[in-house]
Amino acid sequence: MDRESKVEKSESVFGRLSGDSISEILSRTSPLDASRFAIISKGFKSVSGLDTVWEKFVPMEILSRSVVSPPLLYHGGTKKELFFSLCNSPILIDGAKLSFFLDKKSGKKCFTVGARELIISWGDNPDYWIWTSHPDSRFSEVAQLKIVCWLDIRGKIKTDMLSQKTNYKAYLIYKFATAIYGLESMYSVVRLVNHEADSEAEERATLVHPHRGHPMYRHPMPRQPGRLPVRRDDGWMEIEMGDFYNELGDDGEVEARLMEIWRLHGKAGLIVEGIEFRPSTSLNRRNDAIRRTT
């Protein structure tokens, strides 16, 4: 059967469905599929942009926590426009402590925990850390490391805020100051707080190299296993800290931790914007992510 015949057959089959039925079908798919279905038949195309379809992809309960209401929410924008706005432009929520956006492909929820909400060892001591604004940050303050020997940064989020039955990854969002040292390698780990102790998680911590490729390190570094940073479109850098599977959102808190607590040499120059939790597109099996142990 050629392509034209297939299209005609699709038109015949889907043409028997009512607009409400098509709307219900599309609302049970993903945002990507809802857009794709528009090419199947004229009936799907006419319905695929309706608010009744896209309102299922827009978490209004989170938008109600926004510091500033998205313009499209109350100024005549469609739910489809609002969805893509939330994909492209994160909003601040919960008193600007967190930022929120949607994954464009899946519609899953994504959050960034701002630096002020992180648990940073000696973070309240101005001899070790500086709290300052940064022109590239959506948050009012970032944390800049002056000098420490014991580096330990934790970010937590409640699993019931995240999308269910979803693999997530956590990322440190950061930059470097003009002068940096002691940040060649660190360790990171992600754990479900109610199901794994600190000491257990530390045993499986992964080596990360947040400095790799930075111009301050002009000489080639020894090749070591571990995760490497990625430069983001917003001007920051990110490095993966670990992953986990969010089943039903009933596991309490999940914690992402960056640390160098074994080699107690001086460390300086790290600028932290926050820790981001977003769905993983590279994990195909649930076993690849950290799960609770019972």
Tab-separated table of C-alpha atoms in Angstrom:
chain	number	residue	atom	x	y	z
A	1	MET	CA	0.000	0.000	0.000
A	2	ASP	CA	1.515	3.353	-1.018
A	3	ARG	CA	1.708	6.383	1.272
A	4	GLU	CA	-1.255	8.147	-0.333
A	5	SER	CA	-3.465	5.096	0.164
A	6	LYS	CA	-2.394	4.843	3.806
A	7	VAL	CA	-3.296	8.488	4.401
A	8	GLU	CA	-6.701	7.976	2.782
A	9	LYS	CA	-7.323	4.918	4.950
A	10	SER	CA	-6.339	6.865	8.076
A	11	GLU	CA	-8.704	9.663	7.087
A	12	SER	CA	-11.496	7.115	6.701
A	13	VAL	CA	-10.877	5.433	10.069
A	14	PHE	CA	-10.268	8.534	12.181
A	15	GLY	CA	-12.921	10.503	10.345
A	16	ARG	CA	-15.548	8.475	12.203
A	17	LEU	CA	-14.349	9.746	15.580
A	18	SER	CA	-15.924	12.759	17.232
A	19	GLY	CA	-13.862	15.802	18.177
A	20	ASP	CA	-14.266	14.962	21.873
A	21	SER	CA	-12.983	11.429	21.281
A	22	ILE	CA	-9.957	12.685	19.383
A	23	SER	CA	-9.269	15.251	22.098
A	24	GLU	CA	-9.393	12.529	24.757
A	25	ILE	CA	-7.025	10.320	22.739
A	26	LEU	CA	-4.492	13.093	22.238
A	27	SER	CA	-4.578	14.171	25.886
A	28	ARG	CA	-3.477	10.656	26.873
A	29	THR	CA	-0.384	10.770	24.682
A	30	SER	CA	2.806	12.811	25.073
A	31	PRO	CA	3.224	16.390	23.785
A	32	LEU	CA	5.454	15.045	21.013
A	33	ASP	CA	2.844	12.497	19.927
A	34	ALA	CA	0.038	15.049	20.126
A	35	SER	CA	1.931	17.175	17.619
A	36	ARG	CA	2.691	14.201	15.378
A	37	PHE	CA	-0.923	13.042	15.259
A	38	ALA	CA	-1.845	16.306	13.564
A	39	ILE	CA	-0.498	14.933	10.270
A	40	ILE	CA	-2.547	11.717	10.411
A	41	SER	CA	-5.881	13.219	9.467
A	42	LYS	CA	-7.714	16.498	9.148
A	43	GLY	CA	-9.778	15.611	12.213
A	44	PHE	CA	-6.687	15.246	14.379
A	45	LYS	CA	-5.156	18.414	12.972
A	46	SER	CA	-8.213	20.484	13.836
A	47	VAL	CA	-8.229	19.194	17.423
A	48	SER	CA	-4.501	18.865	18.174
A	49	GLY	CA	-4.092	22.495	19.233
A	50	LEU	CA	-7.155	22.753	21.487
A	51	ASP	CA	-6.872	23.659	25.163
A	52	THR	CA	-8.700	20.440	26.085
A	53	VAL	CA	-5.703	18.514	24.742
A	54	TRP	CA	-2.854	20.638	26.067
A	55	GLU	CA	-4.259	21.456	29.504
A	56	LYS	CA	-3.397	17.877	30.494
A	57	PHE	CA	0.266	18.696	29.822
A	58	VAL	CA	0.303	21.940	31.847
A	59	PRO	CA	0.620	21.421	35.651
A	60	MET	CA	-1.554	24.252	36.932
A	61	GLU	CA	-0.869	23.269	40.553
A	62	ILE	CA	2.774	24.232	40.024
A	63	LEU	CA	1.976	27.413	38.101
A	64	SER	CA	-0.053	28.563	41.108
A	65	ARG	CA	3.244	28.619	43.047
A	66	SER	CA	4.947	30.895	40.517
A	67	VAL	CA	6.569	34.089	41.797
A	68	VAL	CA	5.321	35.930	38.710
A	69	SER	CA	2.433	34.510	36.687
A	70	PRO	CA	3.457	33.513	33.144
A	71	PRO	CA	2.039	36.182	30.779
A	72	LEU	CA	0.379	33.555	28.593
A	73	LEU	CA	-1.575	32.221	31.568
A	74	TYR	CA	-3.870	35.217	31.954
A	75	HIS	CA	-3.438	37.129	28.721
A	76	GLY	CA	-5.231	35.071	26.131
A	77	GLY	CA	-2.538	32.521	25.314
A	78	THR	CA	-3.521	28.971	24.466
A	79	LYS	CA	-2.533	26.031	26.645
A	80	LYS	CA	-0.299	24.816	23.827
A	81	GLU	CA	1.522	28.158	23.787
A	82	LEU	CA	1.791	28.032	27.576
A	83	PHE	CA	3.255	24.527	27.412
A	84	PHE	CA	6.015	25.526	25.008
A	85	SER	CA	6.662	28.691	27.005
A	86	LEU	CA	7.292	26.527	30.072
A	87	CYS	CA	9.654	24.356	28.024
A	88	ASN	CA	11.726	27.294	26.833
A	89	SER	CA	11.506	29.731	29.755
A	90	PRO	CA	11.795	28.323	33.312
A	91	ILE	CA	9.732	30.073	35.981
A	92	LEU	CA	10.629	30.729	39.617
A	93	ILE	CA	8.377	29.105	42.211
A	94	ASP	CA	8.106	28.798	45.996
A	95	GLY	CA	9.451	32.243	46.784
A	96	ALA	CA	12.132	31.998	44.069
A	97	LYS	CA	13.786	29.080	45.857
A	98	LEU	CA	13.225	26.731	42.918
A	99	SER	CA	12.839	27.086	39.181
A	100	PHE	CA	10.508	24.914	37.117
A	101	PHE	CA	10.258	23.954	33.472
A	102	LEU	CA	8.858	21.158	31.313
A	103	ASP	CA	10.683	18.664	29.141
A	104	LYS	CA	9.568	19.454	25.597
A	105	LYS	CA	9.637	15.874	24.350
A	106	SER	CA	7.909	14.082	27.208
A	107	GLY	CA	6.145	16.861	29.120
A	108	LYS	CA	7.801	15.623	32.333
A	109	LYS	CA	8.493	18.006	35.216
A	110	CYS	CA	11.950	19.518	35.717
A	111	PHE	CA	13.212	21.498	38.717
A	112	THR	CA	16.334	23.412	39.686
A	113	VAL	CA	17.049	23.844	43.390
A	114	GLY	CA	18.700	27.250	43.780
A	115	ALA	CA	21.993	27.609	45.638
A	116	ARG	CA	20.304	29.171	48.693
A	117	GLU	CA	18.288	25.972	49.172
A	118	LEU	CA	21.326	23.712	48.979
A	119	ILE	CA	23.049	22.348	52.061
A	120	ILE	CA	26.640	23.586	51.751
A	121	SER	CA	29.175	22.807	54.466
A	122	TRP	CA	30.352	26.145	55.938
A	123	GLY	CA	28.136	27.910	53.404
A	124	ASP	CA	27.097	30.495	56.012
A	125	ASN	CA	30.700	31.406	56.845
A	126	PRO	CA	31.938	34.356	54.733
A	127	ASP	CA	35.524	33.186	55.226
A	128	TYR	CA	34.741	30.202	53.020
A	129	TRP	CA	31.794	31.088	50.767
A	130	ILE	CA	30.483	34.328	49.257
A	131	TRP	CA	26.812	34.851	48.418
A	132	THR	CA	26.456	37.177	45.460
A	133	SER	CA	24.284	37.967	42.454
A	134	HIS	CA	25.296	36.824	38.979
A	135	PRO	CA	24.100	38.332	35.672
A	136	ASP	CA	23.636	34.896	34.089
A	137	SER	CA	21.560	33.415	36.912
A	138	ARG	CA	17.780	33.362	37.190
A	139	PHE	CA	18.182	33.227	40.975
A	140	SER	CA	18.923	36.284	43.092
A	141	GLU	CA	22.051	34.712	44.608
A	142	VAL	CA	24.696	32.151	43.752
A	143	ALA	CA	27.333	30.618	46.018
A	144	GLN	CA	30.997	31.337	45.249
A	145	LEU	CA	33.684	29.279	46.927
A	146	LYS	CA	36.537	31.315	48.448
A	147	ILE	CA	38.470	28.427	49.943
A	148	VAL	CA	37.720	25.185	51.790
A	149	CYS	CA	39.429	21.880	52.367
A	150	TRP	CA	36.197	19.945	52.982
A	151	LEU	CA	33.809	20.397	50.042
A	152	ASP	CA	30.300	19.012	50.535
A	153	ILE	CA	27.202	20.239	48.662
A	154	ARG	CA	23.768	18.615	48.843
A	155	GLY	CA	20.488	19.349	47.095
A	156	LYS	CA	17.186	17.703	47.983
A	157	ILE	CA	13.745	17.570	46.419
A	158	LYS	CA	10.574	15.684	47.346
A	159	THR	CA	9.814	12.840	44.966
A	160	ASP	CA	6.086	13.644	44.983
A	161	MET	CA	6.902	16.857	43.086
A	162	LEU	CA	8.418	14.890	40.206
A	163	SER	CA	6.750	12.977	37.382
A	164	GLN	CA	5.906	9.391	38.270
A	165	LYS	CA	7.371	6.290	36.618
A	166	THR	CA	10.235	8.362	35.292
A	167	ASN	CA	14.013	8.041	35.228
A	168	TYR	CA	15.619	11.259	36.480
A	169	LYS	CA	19.157	12.596	36.494
A	170	ALA	CA	20.611	15.272	38.751
A	171	TYR	CA	23.074	17.891	37.478
A	172	LEU	CA	25.275	20.437	39.215
A	173	ILE	CA	24.888	23.837	37.492
A	174	TYR	CA	28.054	25.879	37.928
A	175	LYS	CA	30.738	28.219	36.619
A	176	PHE	CA	34.294	29.016	37.638
A	177	ALA	CA	35.699	32.232	39.051
A	178	THR	CA	38.793	33.833	37.530
A	179	ALA	CA	41.150	31.964	39.850
A	180	ILE	CA	40.443	28.299	40.556
A	181	TYR	CA	42.401	25.479	42.113
A	182	GLY	CA	41.933	22.135	43.807
A	183	LEU	CA	38.852	21.252	41.733
A	184	GLU	CA	40.429	18.698	39.410
A	185	SER	CA	38.265	15.806	40.584
A	186	MET	CA	35.397	15.299	43.004
A	187	TYR	CA	32.776	12.687	43.738
A	188	SER	CA	29.008	12.696	43.336
A	189	VAL	CA	26.150	10.418	44.273
A	190	VAL	CA	22.340	10.421	44.291
A	191	ARG	CA	20.340	8.595	46.958
A	192	LEU	CA	16.780	8.175	48.171
A	193	VAL	CA	17.123	9.590	51.676
A	194	ASN	CA	14.640	7.239	53.355
A	195	HIS	CA	16.171	4.117	51.838
A	196	GLU	CA	19.938	4.558	51.913
A	197	ALA	CA	22.366	5.880	54.510
A	198	ASP	CA	25.066	8.445	53.766
A	199	SER	CA	27.813	5.892	54.340
A	200	GLU	CA	26.259	3.411	51.918
A	201	ALA	CA	25.877	6.033	49.217
A	202	GLU	CA	29.465	7.237	49.651
A	203	GLU	CA	30.740	3.745	48.822
A	204	ARG	CA	29.307	3.943	45.302
A	205	ALA	CA	30.080	7.618	44.628
A	206	THR	CA	31.209	8.372	41.069
A	207	LEU	CA	34.252	10.392	40.070
A	208	VAL	CA	33.483	13.675	38.280
A	209	HIS	CA	35.814	16.163	36.597
A	210	PRO	CA	34.067	19.553	36.586
A	211	HIS	CA	37.195	21.441	35.518
A	212	ARG	CA	37.992	19.412	32.368
A	213	GLY	CA	38.472	21.683	29.385
A	214	HIS	CA	38.729	24.880	31.441
A	215	PRO	CA	41.444	27.252	30.106
A	216	MET	CA	42.985	27.551	33.585
A	217	TYR	CA	44.165	23.968	33.158
A	218	ARG	CA	46.418	24.367	30.145
A	219	HIS	CA	48.439	21.229	30.665
A	220	PRO	CA	46.909	17.871	29.706
A	221	MET	CA	45.341	16.110	32.669
A	222	PRO	CA	45.828	12.366	33.241
A	223	ARG	CA	43.038	10.319	31.713
A	224	GLN	CA	40.733	9.055	34.445
A	225	PRO	CA	37.311	7.423	34.369
A	226	GLY	CA	34.469	9.669	35.404
A	227	ARG	CA	31.874	12.132	34.223
A	228	LEU	CA	32.762	15.244	32.248
A	229	PRO	CA	31.048	18.658	32.076
A	230	VAL	CA	28.828	20.007	29.318
A	231	ARG	CA	28.441	23.664	28.413
A	232	ARG	CA	24.804	24.821	28.449
A	233	ASP	CA	22.996	27.262	26.195
A	234	ASP	CA	22.357	29.581	29.168
A	235	GLY	CA	26.068	30.199	29.719
A	236	TRP	CA	26.496	27.821	32.650
A	237	MET	CA	28.132	24.411	32.777
A	238	GLU	CA	26.578	21.210	34.057
A	239	ILE	CA	27.889	17.853	35.136
A	240	GLU	CA	25.815	14.774	35.853
A	241	MET	CA	25.731	13.790	39.521
A	242	GLY	CA	23.733	10.565	39.282
A	243	ASP	CA	20.313	9.132	38.478
A	244	PHE	CA	17.303	7.502	40.097
A	245	TYR	CA	13.887	6.103	39.258
A	246	ASN	CA	10.796	7.855	40.604
A	247	GLU	CA	8.119	5.182	40.852
A	248	LEU	CA	5.008	6.684	42.448
A	249	GLY	CA	6.525	9.729	44.141
A	250	ASP	CA	6.168	8.149	47.580
A	251	ASP	CA	9.848	7.733	48.454
A	252	GLY	CA	10.196	10.971	50.411
A	253	GLU	CA	13.241	13.018	49.440
A	254	VAL	CA	15.944	12.358	46.886
A	255	GLU	CA	19.358	13.908	47.490
A	256	ALA	CA	22.125	14.754	45.018
A	257	ARG	CA	25.529	15.291	46.606
A	258	LEU	CA	28.869	16.658	45.357
A	259	MET	CA	31.846	16.115	47.636
A	260	GLU	CA	35.581	15.977	48.103
A	261	ILE	CA	35.994	15.013	51.746
A	262	TRP	CA	38.923	12.625	51.513
A	263	ARG	CA	41.734	14.705	50.014
A	264	LEU	CA	41.814	17.719	52.304
A	265	HIS	CA	43.733	20.143	50.113
A	266	GLY	CA	42.572	23.694	49.418
A	267	LYS	CA	39.803	24.232	46.883
A	268	ALA	CA	38.632	27.562	45.446
A	269	GLY	CA	36.823	29.239	42.557
A	270	LEU	CA	33.623	27.204	42.158
A	271	ILE	CA	30.425	29.216	41.519
A	272	VAL	CA	27.247	27.217	42.162
A	273	GLU	CA	23.860	28.210	40.736
A	274	GLY	CA	21.996	25.107	41.838
A	275	ILE	CA	21.221	21.435	41.268
A	276	GLU	CA	18.833	20.481	38.478
A	277	PHE	CA	16.588	17.411	38.391
A	278	ARG	CA	15.267	16.487	34.964
A	279	PRO	CA	14.114	13.337	33.122
A	280	SER	CA	16.735	11.154	31.557
A	281	THR	CA	16.453	10.384	27.852
A	282	SER	CA	19.409	8.001	27.843
A	283	LEU	CA	18.187	5.412	30.339
A	284	ASN	CA	16.208	2.640	28.650
A	285	ARG	CA	15.956	0.238	31.541
A	286	ARG	CA	14.685	0.921	35.011
A	287	ASN	CA	17.620	-1.059	36.440
A	288	ASP	CA	20.068	1.554	35.169
A	289	ALA	CA	18.842	4.063	37.750
A	290	ILE	CA	19.093	4.111	41.521
A	291	ARG	CA	15.984	2.529	43.022
A	292	ARG	CA	14.855	2.086	46.576
A	293	THR	CA	15.857	-1.153	48.257
A	294	THR	CA	13.304	-2.922	50.406
